[in-house]
Amino acid sequence: MLEVYDDAYFMRQALKQAELAGTAGEIPVGAVVVADNRIIARGYNETERLNDVTAHAEIIALTAAANHLGDKYLRGCTLYVTLEPCPMCAGALHWAQTSRIVYGASDDKRGFMRFGRELLHPKTKLEFGVLHEDCARLMQQFFRQRR
Amino acid sequence: MLEVYDDAYFMRQALKQAELAGTAGEIPVGAVVVADNRIIARGYNETERLNDVTAHAEIIALTAAANHLGDKYLRGCTLYVTLEPCPMCAGALHWAQTSRIVYGASDDKRGFMRFGRELLHPKTKLEFGVLHEDCARLMQQFFRQRR
């Protein structure tokens, strides 16, 4: 089968990261950073394990990407994340001048969009809704099991 | 001389952290976290040295405080920071449910207040303007030298 490196492909890779988080008992959110059609960093939510509120999938992926690039700016990079970033992560992605952000499921309660796109860098392109049903289902299953 | 442990005292400690940042060639912002009138964590901006956009004074201080407490929530803690936090830091302080935030100088361009207090946790008390002239002067001097 020919693999097509499109947004759905990379979101599936982010979903794999989210599943790793869920298996570890963390809220299942995953992220990958892509440059030139290649994944240069991965991350999933580890707030419980690391005892650190900042250990969101996006933060872990973006710091890993910065390490990989030797540059703290993610210019030319796309960050894929299964859930709409929170304001903290949107702010971090702003500082990193991330070229493009693609998220899956929306987060009406905790997502940054409640505060507006201005939380992102003006040059950042934004896409959302990619595989959003798969992304949302993972979250719903997780919270259903916890109830 | 009797030392009074008031907001000005702890902001002076945050200013000392900011000076360390400035000496290291970093934008001079410093923070301390205080619980029961005792400093439990310190941090200063290290984005250049660590090559990491998330290495703001507040993030470093709050993760250090979480390590110290063995708890990722900063309930009962006050974070003092010399400059108005950015949205990323405000979001992190939200997740940490920080009881109180005191900042010195305002940051009209990059500060979270542009997006409103809702970026903070509803239970977080907020104070600002403490030693704001000293805090702002440090920033002004830094940028003047760089021009």
Short mmCIF file of N, CA, C and O in Angstrom, two decimals, chain B residues 28-137:
data_model
loop_
_atom_site.label_atom_id
_atom_site.label_comp_id
_atom_site.label_asym_id
_atom_site.label_seq_id
_atom_site.Cartn_x
_atom_site.Cartn_y
_atom_site.Cartn_z
N PRO B 28 15.93 39.96 31.43
CA PRO B 28 15.98 39.87 32.90
C PRO B 28 14.60 39.78 33.56
O PRO B 28 14.02 40.79 33.97
N VAL B 29 14.12 38.56 33.67
CA VAL B 29 12.87 38.29 34.39
C VAL B 29 13.18 37.22 35.43
O VAL B 29 13.85 36.23 35.12
N GLY B 30 12.71 37.44 36.65
CA GLY B 30 12.96 36.48 37.73
C GLY B 30 11.70 36.20 38.51
O GLY B 30 10.75 37.00 38.49
N ALA B 31 11.68 35.04 39.17
CA ALA B 31 10.49 34.63 39.93
C ALA B 31 10.90 33.85 41.17
O ALA B 31 11.95 33.19 41.18
N VAL B 32 10.07 33.94 42.19
CA VAL B 32 10.21 33.04 43.35
C VAL B 32 8.81 32.54 43.72
O VAL B 32 7.80 33.21 43.45
N VAL B 33 8.77 31.35 44.31
CA VAL B 33 7.51 30.80 44.83
C VAL B 33 7.63 30.73 46.34
O VAL B 33 8.64 30.25 46.86
N VAL B 34 6.60 31.24 47.00
CA VAL B 34 6.62 31.35 48.46
C VAL B 34 5.47 30.57 49.07
O VAL B 34 4.32 30.66 48.59
N ALA B 35 5.78 29.77 50.09
CA ALA B 35 4.75 29.08 50.86
C ALA B 35 5.05 29.31 52.33
O ALA B 35 6.21 29.17 52.75
N ASP B 36 4.07 29.69 53.11
CA ASP B 36 4.25 29.96 54.53
C ASP B 36 5.42 30.90 54.79
O ASP B 36 6.28 30.61 55.65
N ASN B 37 5.46 31.98 54.01
CA ASN B 37 6.51 33.00 54.20
C ASN B 37 7.93 32.50 53.93
O ASN B 37 8.90 33.12 54.39
N ARG B 38 8.04 31.38 53.20
CA ARG B 38 9.35 30.83 52.92
C ARG B 38 9.49 30.62 51.41
O ARG B 38 8.56 30.14 50.77
N ILE B 39 10.63 30.96 50.86
CA ILE B 39 10.87 30.73 49.43
C ILE B 39 11.14 29.25 49.22
O ILE B 39 12.09 28.69 49.79
N ILE B 40 10.30 28.60 48.41
CA ILE B 40 10.50 27.17 48.15
C ILE B 40 11.04 26.92 46.74
O ILE B 40 11.44 25.79 46.43
N ALA B 41 11.07 27.93 45.90
CA ALA B 41 11.61 27.75 44.54
C ALA B 41 11.98 29.09 43.94
O ALA B 41 11.36 30.12 44.25
N ARG B 42 13.00 29.06 43.10
CA ARG B 42 13.46 30.26 42.39
C ARG B 42 13.62 29.93 40.92
O ARG B 42 13.85 28.78 40.55
N GLY B 43 13.53 30.95 40.08
CA GLY B 43 13.78 30.71 38.66
C GLY B 43 14.05 32.01 37.94
O GLY B 43 13.60 33.08 38.38
N TYR B 44 14.82 31.92 36.89
CA TYR B 44 14.96 33.09 36.02
C TYR B 44 14.96 32.63 34.57
O TYR B 44 15.19 31.45 34.28
N ASN B 45 14.66 33.57 33.71
CA ASN B 45 14.56 33.30 32.29
C ASN B 45 15.84 32.66 31.74
O ASN B 45 16.93 33.22 31.91
N GLU B 46 15.69 31.51 31.11
CA GLU B 46 16.85 30.80 30.55
C GLU B 46 16.57 30.31 29.13
O GLU B 46 17.10 29.27 28.71
N THR B 47 15.75 31.03 28.40
CA THR B 47 15.36 30.57 27.06
C THR B 47 16.56 30.43 26.12
O THR B 47 16.60 29.51 25.30
N GLU B 48 17.53 31.34 26.25
CA GLU B 48 18.70 31.27 25.36
C GLU B 48 19.60 30.10 25.73
O GLU B 48 19.96 29.29 24.88
N ARG B 49 19.96 30.02 27.00
CA ARG B 49 20.90 28.98 27.43
C ARG B 49 20.34 27.58 27.17
O ARG B 49 21.05 26.69 26.70
N LEU B 50 19.04 27.41 27.47
CA LEU B 50 18.44 26.09 27.31
C LEU B 50 17.88 25.89 25.90
O LEU B 50 17.40 24.81 25.58
N ASN B 51 17.93 26.92 25.10
CA ASN B 51 17.42 26.81 23.72
C ASN B 51 15.97 26.31 23.75
O ASN B 51 15.60 25.37 23.04
N ASP B 52 15.18 26.95 24.60
CA ASP B 52 13.84 26.41 24.90
C ASP B 52 12.91 27.59 25.18
O ASP B 52 13.06 28.28 26.18
N VAL B 53 11.95 27.80 24.30
CA VAL B 53 11.03 28.94 24.45
C VAL B 53 10.18 28.86 25.73
O VAL B 53 9.62 29.86 26.16
N THR B 54 10.09 27.65 26.31
CA THR B 54 9.24 27.51 27.50
C THR B 54 10.01 27.80 28.79
O THR B 54 9.40 27.77 29.87
N ALA B 55 11.31 28.07 28.69
CA ALA B 55 12.13 28.23 29.90
C ALA B 55 12.02 29.64 30.50
O ALA B 55 13.03 30.28 30.80
N HIS B 56 10.80 30.09 30.68
CA HIS B 56 10.56 31.38 31.35
C HIS B 56 10.74 31.21 32.86
O HIS B 56 10.59 30.10 33.40
N ALA B 57 11.01 32.32 33.52
CA ALA B 57 11.23 32.32 34.97
C ALA B 57 10.09 31.62 35.71
O ALA B 57 10.33 30.81 36.62
N GLU B 58 8.86 31.92 35.31
CA GLU B 58 7.70 31.36 36.02
C GLU B 58 7.63 29.84 35.88
O GLU B 58 7.31 29.13 36.83
N ILE B 59 7.89 29.35 34.65
CA ILE B 59 7.80 27.91 34.40
C ILE B 59 8.87 27.17 35.21
O ILE B 59 8.60 26.14 35.84
N ILE B 60 10.07 27.75 35.20
CA ILE B 60 11.17 27.12 35.95
C ILE B 60 10.85 27.12 37.44
O ILE B 60 11.03 26.11 38.13
N ALA B 61 10.35 28.25 37.95
CA ALA B 61 10.03 28.33 39.38
C ALA B 61 8.87 27.40 39.74
O ALA B 61 8.89 26.75 40.79
N LEU B 62 7.88 27.31 38.87
CA LEU B 62 6.72 26.48 39.26
C LEU B 62 7.04 24.99 39.18
O LEU B 62 6.57 24.22 40.03
N THR B 63 7.87 24.58 38.22
CA THR B 63 8.22 23.15 38.19
C THR B 63 9.15 22.82 39.37
O THR B 63 9.03 21.75 39.96
N ALA B 64 10.03 23.76 39.72
CA ALA B 64 10.88 23.55 40.90
C ALA B 64 10.03 23.47 42.17
O ALA B 64 10.29 22.64 43.05
N ALA B 65 9.02 24.31 42.25
CA ALA B 65 8.14 24.28 43.43
C ALA B 65 7.37 22.96 43.50
O ALA B 65 7.21 22.38 44.59
N ALA B 66 6.91 22.47 42.34
CA ALA B 66 6.19 21.20 42.31
C ALA B 66 7.10 20.06 42.78
O ALA B 66 6.69 19.18 43.55
N ASN B 67 8.36 20.11 42.33
CA ASN B 67 9.34 19.11 42.79
C ASN B 67 9.52 19.18 44.30
O ASN B 67 9.55 18.15 44.98
N HIS B 68 9.64 20.40 44.81
CA HIS B 68 9.85 20.59 46.24
C HIS B 68 8.66 20.06 47.04
O HIS B 68 8.83 19.38 48.06
N LEU B 69 7.46 20.37 46.55
CA LEU B 69 6.24 20.00 47.28
C LEU B 69 5.87 18.53 47.08
O LEU B 69 5.10 17.97 47.87
N GLY B 70 6.37 17.94 45.98
CA GLY B 70 5.90 16.60 45.63
C GLY B 70 4.44 16.63 45.20
O GLY B 70 3.71 15.65 45.31
N ASP B 71 4.03 17.76 44.69
CA ASP B 71 2.63 17.97 44.31
C ASP B 71 2.64 18.97 43.16
O ASP B 71 3.29 20.00 43.26
N LYS B 72 1.90 18.66 42.10
CA LYS B 72 1.97 19.59 40.97
C LYS B 72 1.08 20.81 41.15
O LYS B 72 1.12 21.73 40.34
N TYR B 73 0.31 20.84 42.22
CA TYR B 73 -0.53 22.01 42.48
C TYR B 73 0.13 22.95 43.49
O TYR B 73 0.67 22.51 44.49
N LEU B 74 0.07 24.23 43.17
CA LEU B 74 0.71 25.23 44.03
C LEU B 74 -0.32 25.92 44.93
O LEU B 74 -0.34 27.14 45.06
N ARG B 75 -1.19 25.09 45.50
CA ARG B 75 -2.19 25.64 46.41
C ARG B 75 -1.48 26.13 47.66
O ARG B 75 -0.59 25.46 48.19
N GLY B 76 -1.90 27.29 48.11
CA GLY B 76 -1.26 27.87 49.29
C GLY B 76 0.05 28.59 48.96
O GLY B 76 0.74 29.05 49.85
N CYS B 77 0.37 28.66 47.68
CA CYS B 77 1.63 29.29 47.26
C CYS B 77 1.38 30.63 46.56
O CYS B 77 0.38 30.81 45.88
N THR B 78 2.35 31.53 46.72
CA THR B 78 2.35 32.78 45.97
C THR B 78 3.54 32.79 45.03
O THR B 78 4.66 32.48 45.46
N LEU B 79 3.28 33.09 43.77
CA LEU B 79 4.39 33.26 42.82
C LEU B 79 4.63 34.75 42.63
O LEU B 79 3.70 35.49 42.28
N TYR B 80 5.87 35.17 42.88
CA TYR B 80 6.28 36.55 42.61
C TYR B 80 7.10 36.57 41.35
O TYR B 80 8.03 35.76 41.19
N VAL B 81 6.77 37.46 40.43
CA VAL B 81 7.54 37.56 39.19
C VAL B 81 7.70 39.03 38.84
O VAL B 81 6.78 39.83 39.05
N THR B 82 8.87 39.37 38.31
CA THR B 82 9.18 40.79 38.08
C THR B 82 8.39 41.39 36.92
O THR B 82 8.21 42.60 36.88
N LEU B 83 7.94 40.53 35.99
CA LEU B 83 7.22 41.03 34.81
C LEU B 83 5.88 40.31 34.68
O LEU B 83 5.77 39.12 35.02
N GLU B 84 4.89 41.02 34.20
CA GLU B 84 3.58 40.42 33.92
C GLU B 84 3.76 39.13 33.11
O GLU B 84 4.40 39.15 32.06
N PRO B 85 3.21 38.02 33.57
CA PRO B 85 3.39 36.76 32.84
C PRO B 85 2.79 36.83 31.43
O PRO B 85 1.81 37.55 31.19
N CYS B 86 3.37 36.06 30.53
CA CYS B 86 2.81 35.91 29.17
C CYS B 86 1.66 34.89 29.24
O CYS B 86 1.48 34.22 30.26
N PRO B 87 0.87 34.75 28.17
CA PRO B 87 -0.23 33.78 28.20
C PRO B 87 0.22 32.34 28.49
O PRO B 87 -0.47 31.61 29.19
N MET B 88 1.39 31.95 27.96
CA MET B 88 1.90 30.60 28.26
C MET B 88 2.06 30.40 29.76
O MET B 88 1.59 29.40 30.32
N CYS B 89 2.71 31.36 30.40
CA CYS B 89 2.95 31.25 31.84
C CYS B 89 1.65 31.37 32.64
O CYS B 89 1.45 30.66 33.62
N ALA B 90 0.77 32.25 32.21
CA ALA B 90 -0.53 32.38 32.88
C ALA B 90 -1.27 31.05 32.79
O ALA B 90 -1.89 30.59 33.76
N GLY B 91 -1.20 30.40 31.62
CA GLY B 91 -1.85 29.11 31.45
C GLY B 91 -1.26 28.04 32.36
O GLY B 91 -1.98 27.23 32.95
N ALA B 92 0.08 28.04 32.49
CA ALA B 92 0.74 27.08 33.38
C ALA B 92 0.34 27.35 34.83
O ALA B 92 0.06 26.42 35.59
N LEU B 93 0.30 28.62 35.20
CA LEU B 93 -0.08 28.97 36.58
C LEU B 93 -1.54 28.62 36.85
O LEU B 93 -1.91 28.31 37.99
N HIS B 94 -2.35 28.65 35.80
CA HIS B 94 -3.74 28.21 35.90
C HIS B 94 -3.80 26.72 36.23
O HIS B 94 -4.44 26.29 37.20
N TRP B 95 -3.08 25.92 35.42
CA TRP B 95 -3.10 24.48 35.65
C TRP B 95 -2.59 24.14 37.06
O TRP B 95 -3.04 23.17 37.67
N ALA B 96 -1.63 24.91 37.54
CA ALA B 96 -1.06 24.64 38.88
C ALA B 96 -1.97 25.14 40.00
O ALA B 96 -1.68 24.91 41.17
N GLN B 97 -3.05 25.80 39.62
CA GLN B 97 -4.00 26.33 40.61
C GLN B 97 -3.30 27.19 41.65
O GLN B 97 -3.61 27.13 42.86
N THR B 98 -2.34 27.98 41.18
CA THR B 98 -1.55 28.86 42.04
C THR B 98 -2.49 29.77 42.85
O THR B 98 -3.37 30.41 42.30
N SER B 99 -2.27 29.81 44.15
CA SER B 99 -3.19 30.56 45.01
C SER B 99 -3.11 32.06 44.78
O SER B 99 -4.12 32.76 44.84
N ARG B 100 -1.88 32.54 44.55
CA ARG B 100 -1.72 34.00 44.44
C ARG B 100 -0.56 34.31 43.51
O ARG B 100 0.47 33.61 43.54
N ILE B 101 -0.74 35.32 42.70
CA ILE B 101 0.32 35.78 41.79
C ILE B 101 0.54 37.26 42.04
O ILE B 101 -0.43 38.02 42.12
N VAL B 102 1.81 37.64 42.20
CA VAL B 102 2.17 39.05 42.36
C VAL B 102 3.19 39.37 41.28
O VAL B 102 4.24 38.73 41.23
N TYR B 103 2.87 40.33 40.41
CA TYR B 103 3.90 40.72 39.44
C TYR B 103 4.25 42.18 39.58
O TYR B 103 3.48 42.97 40.13
N GLY B 104 5.46 42.50 39.07
CA GLY B 104 5.96 43.87 39.20
C GLY B 104 5.54 44.73 38.02
O GLY B 104 4.46 45.33 38.02
N ALA B 105 6.37 44.76 36.99
CA ALA B 105 6.13 45.61 35.83
C ALA B 105 5.07 45.01 34.91
O ALA B 105 4.94 43.79 34.81
N SER B 106 4.34 45.86 34.25
CA SER B 106 3.37 45.41 33.25
C SER B 106 4.07 45.16 31.92
O SER B 106 5.14 45.69 31.66
N ASP B 107 3.46 44.31 31.10
CA ASP B 107 3.97 44.02 29.76
C ASP B 107 2.78 44.14 28.80
O ASP B 107 2.07 43.18 28.53
N ASP B 108 2.60 45.36 28.32
CA ASP B 108 1.40 45.63 27.50
C ASP B 108 1.38 44.82 26.21
O ASP B 108 0.31 44.52 25.69
N LYS B 109 2.57 44.46 25.71
CA LYS B 109 2.63 43.79 24.42
C LYS B 109 2.48 42.28 24.55
O LYS B 109 1.75 41.65 23.77
N ARG B 110 3.17 41.70 25.51
CA ARG B 110 3.23 40.24 25.62
C ARG B 110 2.51 39.68 26.83
O ARG B 110 2.46 38.47 27.03
N GLY B 111 1.99 40.55 27.69
CA GLY B 111 1.40 40.10 28.94
C GLY B 111 0.02 39.45 28.75
O GLY B 111 -0.67 39.71 27.76
N PHE B 112 -0.35 38.62 29.71
CA PHE B 112 -1.62 37.87 29.61
C PHE B 112 -2.83 38.76 29.82
O PHE B 112 -3.94 38.40 29.39
N MET B 113 -2.67 39.90 30.47
CA MET B 113 -3.83 40.72 30.83
C MET B 113 -4.57 41.23 29.59
O MET B 113 -5.75 41.57 29.67
N ARG B 114 -3.87 41.24 28.48
CA ARG B 114 -4.50 41.63 27.22
C ARG B 114 -5.65 40.67 26.88
O ARG B 114 -6.60 41.04 26.20
N PHE B 115 -5.52 39.43 27.36
CA PHE B 115 -6.55 38.42 27.08
C PHE B 115 -7.52 38.28 28.25
O PHE B 115 -8.49 37.54 28.17
N GLY B 116 -7.19 38.95 29.35
CA GLY B 116 -8.10 38.93 30.49
C GLY B 116 -7.69 37.96 31.58
O GLY B 116 -6.94 37.02 31.36
N ARG B 117 -8.21 38.24 32.74
CA ARG B 117 -7.92 37.46 33.95
C ARG B 117 -8.37 36.02 33.85
O ARG B 117 -7.97 35.17 34.64
N GLU B 118 -9.26 35.74 32.88
CA GLU B 118 -9.81 34.39 32.73
C GLU B 118 -8.72 33.38 32.37
O GLU B 118 -8.95 32.17 32.43
N LEU B 119 -7.56 33.87 31.94
CA LEU B 119 -6.46 32.94 31.68
C LEU B 119 -5.96 32.32 32.98
O LEU B 119 -5.37 31.24 32.97
N LEU B 120 -6.20 32.99 34.09
CA LEU B 120 -5.79 32.45 35.40
C LEU B 120 -6.90 31.59 35.99
O LEU B 120 -8.06 31.67 35.58
N HIS B 121 -6.55 30.78 36.97
CA HIS B 121 -7.54 29.97 37.67
C HIS B 121 -8.50 30.91 38.43
O HIS B 121 -8.06 31.92 38.99
N PRO B 122 -9.78 30.56 38.45
CA PRO B 122 -10.74 31.46 39.13
C PRO B 122 -10.41 31.70 40.60
O PRO B 122 -10.76 32.73 41.16
N LYS B 123 -9.69 30.75 41.21
CA LYS B 123 -9.36 30.92 42.64
C LYS B 123 -8.08 31.71 42.88
O LYS B 123 -7.73 32.01 44.03
N THR B 124 -7.35 32.02 41.82
CA THR B 124 -6.06 32.72 41.96
C THR B 124 -6.27 34.20 42.29
O THR B 124 -7.01 34.90 41.60
N LYS B 125 -5.62 34.64 43.36
CA LYS B 125 -5.64 36.07 43.67
C LYS B 125 -4.50 36.76 42.93
O LYS B 125 -3.43 36.17 42.78
N LEU B 126 -4.74 37.97 42.51
CA LEU B 126 -3.77 38.66 41.66
C LEU B 126 -3.45 40.03 42.21
O LEU B 126 -4.34 40.77 42.64
N GLU B 127 -2.15 40.33 42.21
CA GLU B 127 -1.67 41.63 42.68
C GLU B 127 -0.60 42.09 41.70
O GLU B 127 0.12 41.25 41.16
N PHE B 128 -0.50 43.38 41.44
CA PHE B 128 0.59 43.80 40.56
C PHE B 128 1.03 45.20 40.88
O PHE B 128 0.39 45.91 41.66
N GLY B 129 2.19 45.55 40.30
CA GLY B 129 2.73 46.89 40.53
C GLY B 129 3.71 46.95 41.68
O GLY B 129 4.28 48.02 41.94
N VAL B 130 3.97 45.82 42.33
CA VAL B 130 4.92 45.81 43.45
C VAL B 130 6.34 46.02 42.91
O VAL B 130 6.81 45.26 42.06
N LEU B 131 7.00 47.08 43.40
CA LEU B 131 8.36 47.45 42.93
C LEU B 131 8.43 47.56 41.40
O LEU B 131 9.44 47.23 40.79
N HIS B 132 7.32 48.00 40.81
CA HIS B 132 7.26 47.97 39.35
C HIS B 132 8.31 48.84 38.67
O HIS B 132 8.79 48.52 37.58
N GLU B 133 8.73 49.90 39.36
CA GLU B 133 9.76 50.76 38.73
C GLU B 133 11.10 50.04 38.66
O GLU B 133 11.79 50.10 37.64
N ASP B 134 11.44 49.35 39.74
CA ASP B 134 12.70 48.59 39.73
C ASP B 134 12.64 47.48 38.68
O ASP B 134 13.61 47.24 37.96
N CYS B 135 11.50 46.81 38.62
CA CYS B 135 11.33 45.69 37.67
C CYS B 135 11.42 46.19 36.23
O CYS B 135 12.07 45.58 35.38
N ALA B 136 10.77 47.31 35.96
CA ALA B 136 10.75 47.86 34.61
C ALA B 136 12.12 48.41 34.22
O ALA B 136 12.58 48.25 33.08
N ARG B 137 12.81 49.02 35.20
CA ARG B 137 14.12 49.62 34.92
C ARG B 137 15.11 48.57 34.43
O ARG B 137 15.89 48.79 33.52
#
